[in-house]
Short mmCIF file of C-alpha atoms in Angstrom, two decimals:
data_model
loop_
_atom_site.label_atom_id
_atom_site.label_comp_id
_atom_site.label_asym_id
_atom_site.label_seq_id
_atom_site.Cartn_x
_atom_site.Cartn_y
_atom_site.Cartn_z
CA MET A 1 148.59 23.57 100.67
CA THR A 2 144.84 23.27 101.30
CA PRO A 3 143.20 26.67 101.94
CA ASP A 4 141.70 27.36 105.35
CA TRP A 5 138.12 27.83 104.19
CA ARG A 6 136.87 28.83 107.63
CA ALA A 7 139.43 31.66 107.78
CA TRP A 8 138.44 32.61 104.22
CA HIS A 9 135.06 33.71 105.66
CA ALA A 10 136.62 36.15 108.14
CA PRO A 11 136.17 39.25 105.91
CA TYR A 12 132.39 38.86 106.24
CA ALA A 13 132.80 40.37 109.71
CA ASP A 14 133.85 43.64 108.05
CA PRO A 15 130.85 45.22 106.31
CA THR A 16 133.18 47.29 104.11
CA SER A 17 135.18 44.32 102.80
CA THR A 18 134.99 43.25 99.17
CA LEU A 19 133.55 39.91 100.25
CA SER A 20 130.79 41.62 102.22
CA ARG A 21 129.99 43.87 99.26
CA ARG A 22 129.75 40.84 97.00
CA LEU A 23 127.54 39.08 99.54
CA ALA A 24 125.15 42.04 99.55
CA VAL A 25 124.78 41.80 95.75
CA VAL A 26 124.19 38.05 95.90
CA GLN A 27 121.61 38.45 98.66
CA GLU A 28 119.80 41.18 96.74
CA SER A 29 119.76 38.96 93.63
CA LEU A 30 118.39 36.00 95.58
CA ALA A 31 115.75 38.13 97.31
CA SER A 32 114.63 39.43 93.91
CA ALA A 33 114.40 35.87 92.57
CA LEU A 34 112.20 34.93 95.51
CA ASP A 35 110.04 38.01 95.00
CA ARG A 36 109.27 37.11 91.38
CA ALA A 37 108.92 33.35 91.93
CA PRO A 38 105.47 31.86 91.35
CA ASP A 39 103.29 30.88 94.29
CA GLY A 40 103.87 27.46 95.80
CA PRO A 41 106.79 25.42 97.12
CA LEU A 42 110.29 26.30 95.94
CA ARG A 43 113.59 24.44 95.93
CA LEU A 44 116.85 26.28 96.56
CA VAL A 45 120.28 24.69 96.22
CA SER A 46 123.59 26.33 97.15
CA ALA A 47 126.85 24.79 95.90
CA CYS A 48 129.98 25.31 98.00
CA ALA A 49 127.72 27.07 100.47
CA GLY A 50 130.37 27.83 103.07
CA GLN A 51 128.71 29.07 106.23
CA GLY A 52 125.47 29.79 104.39
CA HIS A 53 125.62 33.58 104.59
CA ASP A 54 123.90 34.15 101.26
CA ALA A 55 120.95 31.75 101.49
CA ILE A 56 120.39 31.92 105.25
CA GLY A 57 120.85 35.69 105.29
CA VAL A 58 118.01 36.11 102.79
CA LEU A 59 115.64 33.41 104.01
CA SER A 60 115.82 34.56 107.62
CA GLY A 61 113.94 37.73 106.74
CA HIS A 62 112.00 36.92 103.57
CA PRO A 63 108.20 36.44 103.50
CA ARG A 64 108.58 33.43 101.16
CA ALA A 65 110.90 31.57 103.53
CA ASP A 66 108.25 29.02 104.53
CA ASP A 67 107.80 28.09 100.87
CA VAL A 68 111.48 27.26 100.41
CA SER A 69 113.16 23.92 100.93
CA ALA A 70 116.90 24.60 100.77
CA VAL A 71 119.88 22.28 100.49
CA LEU A 72 123.32 23.79 101.16
CA VAL A 73 126.24 21.64 100.03
CA GLU A 74 129.59 22.32 101.73
CA TYR A 75 132.73 20.19 101.78
CA ASP A 76 134.41 21.72 104.84
CA ALA A 77 132.96 20.16 107.99
CA ASP A 78 133.57 23.23 110.18
CA ASN A 79 131.84 25.55 107.74
CA ALA A 80 128.98 23.10 107.33
CA ALA A 81 128.53 23.01 111.10
CA ALA A 82 128.51 26.82 111.21
CA ALA A 83 125.82 26.88 108.50
CA ARG A 84 123.67 24.39 110.42
CA ALA A 85 123.99 26.49 113.56
CA ALA A 86 123.05 29.65 111.67
CA ALA A 87 119.99 28.01 110.10
CA SER A 88 118.88 26.68 113.48
CA ALA A 89 119.36 30.07 115.15
CA ALA A 90 117.23 31.67 112.42
CA GLY A 91 114.47 29.09 112.87
CA LEU A 92 114.89 27.80 109.32
CA ASP A 93 114.01 24.15 109.78
CA ARG A 94 113.58 23.67 106.02
CA VAL A 95 117.25 24.49 105.39
CA HIS A 96 119.38 21.34 105.25
CA VAL A 97 123.17 21.41 105.15
CA VAL A 98 124.93 18.52 103.42
CA THR A 99 128.61 17.93 104.12
CA GLY A 100 129.80 16.75 100.74
CA ASP A 101 131.57 17.45 97.47
CA ALA A 102 129.56 20.00 95.50
CA GLY A 103 131.70 19.27 92.47
CA LEU A 104 130.06 15.85 92.07
CA SER A 105 126.50 15.68 90.81
CA ASP A 106 125.63 13.01 93.39
CA ALA A 107 125.65 15.75 96.05
CA TYR A 108 122.44 17.14 94.52
CA ALA A 109 120.47 13.90 94.31
CA GLY A 110 117.05 14.46 95.87
CA ALA A 111 117.55 18.24 96.02
CA VAL A 112 117.05 18.96 92.33
CA PRO A 113 115.52 20.14 90.10
CA ALA A 114 116.08 23.47 91.81
CA ASP A 115 114.08 26.64 91.28
CA MET A 116 117.02 28.71 92.53
CA LEU A 117 120.65 27.62 92.31
CA LEU A 118 123.59 29.47 93.87
CA MET A 119 127.03 28.93 92.33
CA CYS A 120 128.84 31.55 94.40
CA GLY A 121 132.52 31.26 95.22
CA VAL A 122 132.87 28.42 92.72
CA PHE A 123 133.92 29.69 89.31
CA GLY A 124 136.94 31.63 90.59
CA ASN A 125 138.33 28.57 92.33
CA VAL A 126 138.29 25.95 89.58
CA PRO A 127 140.00 25.53 86.19
CA ASP A 128 138.38 27.27 83.24
CA ALA A 129 137.43 23.95 81.63
CA ASP A 130 135.57 22.99 84.82
CA VAL A 131 133.67 26.28 84.74
CA GLU A 132 132.50 25.61 81.20
CA ARG A 133 131.58 22.00 81.98
CA THR A 134 129.59 23.10 85.04
CA VAL A 135 127.67 25.84 83.23
CA ARG A 136 126.74 23.47 80.43
CA ALA A 137 125.55 20.89 82.99
CA LEU A 138 123.38 23.32 84.97
CA PRO A 139 120.16 22.55 83.03
CA SER A 140 120.34 19.08 84.57
CA LEU A 141 120.08 20.65 88.04
CA CYS A 142 117.35 23.16 87.20
CA ALA A 143 113.58 23.24 87.12
CA PRO A 144 111.86 25.10 84.26
CA GLY A 145 112.45 28.82 84.65
CA ALA A 146 115.08 28.34 87.35
CA THR A 147 117.30 31.22 88.43
CA VAL A 148 121.06 30.68 88.69
CA ILE A 149 123.19 33.21 90.59
CA TRP A 150 126.96 32.94 90.20
CA THR A 151 130.11 34.87 91.05
CA ARG A 152 133.52 35.20 89.46
CA HIS A 153 136.41 37.65 89.76
CA ARG A 154 137.44 39.63 86.66
CA GLY A 155 141.18 39.32 87.13
CA ALA A 156 143.15 38.93 83.91
CA PRO A 157 142.42 37.03 81.84
CA ASP A 158 138.78 37.89 82.49
CA LEU A 159 136.68 34.77 81.99
CA THR A 160 133.31 36.40 82.62
CA PRO A 161 132.54 37.15 78.93
CA ALA A 162 133.03 33.47 78.13
CA ILE A 163 130.93 32.40 81.12
CA ARG A 164 128.07 34.63 80.02
CA GLY A 165 128.33 33.14 76.56
CA TRP A 166 128.23 29.58 77.92
CA PHE A 167 125.08 30.41 79.85
CA ALA A 168 123.44 31.74 76.68
CA GLU A 169 124.47 28.64 74.71
CA SER A 170 123.05 26.44 77.49
CA GLY A 171 119.56 27.93 77.35
CA PHE A 172 119.79 30.72 79.91
CA ALA A 173 118.76 34.37 79.57
CA GLU A 174 120.82 36.92 81.46
CA GLN A 175 118.82 38.94 83.99
CA ALA A 176 121.68 40.93 85.50
CA PHE A 177 125.46 41.21 85.55
CA VAL A 178 126.87 43.36 88.36
CA ALA A 179 130.53 44.33 87.94
CA PRO A 180 131.53 47.35 90.07
CA ASP A 181 134.29 49.52 88.64
CA ASP A 182 136.33 49.74 91.85
CA VAL A 183 136.58 46.00 92.61
CA LEU A 184 137.09 42.84 90.58
CA PHE A 185 134.13 40.76 91.70
CA SER A 186 131.11 40.18 89.51
CA VAL A 187 127.72 38.61 90.14
CA GLY A 188 125.61 37.16 87.34
CA THR A 189 121.94 36.20 87.38
CA HIS A 190 120.56 33.97 84.65
CA VAL A 191 117.14 32.36 84.12
CA LEU A 192 116.67 29.06 82.33
CA THR A 193 114.48 29.73 79.31
CA GLY A 194 115.40 26.49 77.57
CA THR A 195 114.40 22.93 78.43
CA PRO A 196 115.87 21.36 81.57
CA ALA A 197 118.01 18.28 81.05
CA PRO A 198 117.65 14.97 82.93
CA PHE A 199 119.65 14.69 86.15
CA SER A 200 122.79 12.57 85.71
CA PRO A 201 124.38 10.99 88.81
CA GLY A 202 128.08 10.29 89.02
CA VAL A 203 129.16 13.31 86.96
CA ARG A 204 132.24 15.29 87.95
CA LEU A 205 131.34 18.95 87.42
CA PHE A 206 134.38 20.65 88.92
CA ALA A 207 137.28 20.23 91.31
CA PHE A 208 138.82 23.08 93.28
CA ASP A 209 142.23 24.28 92.11
CA ARG A 210 144.96 24.45 94.75
CA GLU A 211 145.90 27.90 93.46
CA PHE A 212 142.47 29.31 94.17
CA ALA A 213 141.61 32.90 93.29
CA GLY A 214 138.71 33.37 95.67
CA GLY A 215 135.48 33.64 93.81
#
């Protein structure tokens, strides 16, 4: 059975929900990345962006918003429409929502190399092999010094130690890893210190698992 991804967003309406708590960490991480970014235009890409809460929530109140060209990739048409409406309501005319498959590299053509890349709500919903393949492919989506923010639950078996290792092996330095004791979500922030790789179209990065775990 295909998950109802619009209903999956319902807990955001409750500020005390685990999803809302995770969102707050992601938003804080993105705001910090914007704060330390060099002057000039910036590219932001969000994979599996849902209704755009993370990117739009930060850009709508950040002083660097006018410097940012953002592309939000979302497969579900209803969620993509909600993200477009939210961006429009916030006056963010440089935020573009693409209805497409974020698991295929073609979805990022023209939007990369990105200075900031959000992979939130992805790694907990795909097979472990897809997580590794995606992490190792991220340099092909990144500009020099790019920041990648990702999420993953720590349910057994906890894959986050392996994910952090794959980032290190792929040329990224860890900036932060937030893993609250009372919940299972985690949020990682990594900066590309190695050399970006050429963009490769037609590459399958990941495909969502039917037995999704939610982040």
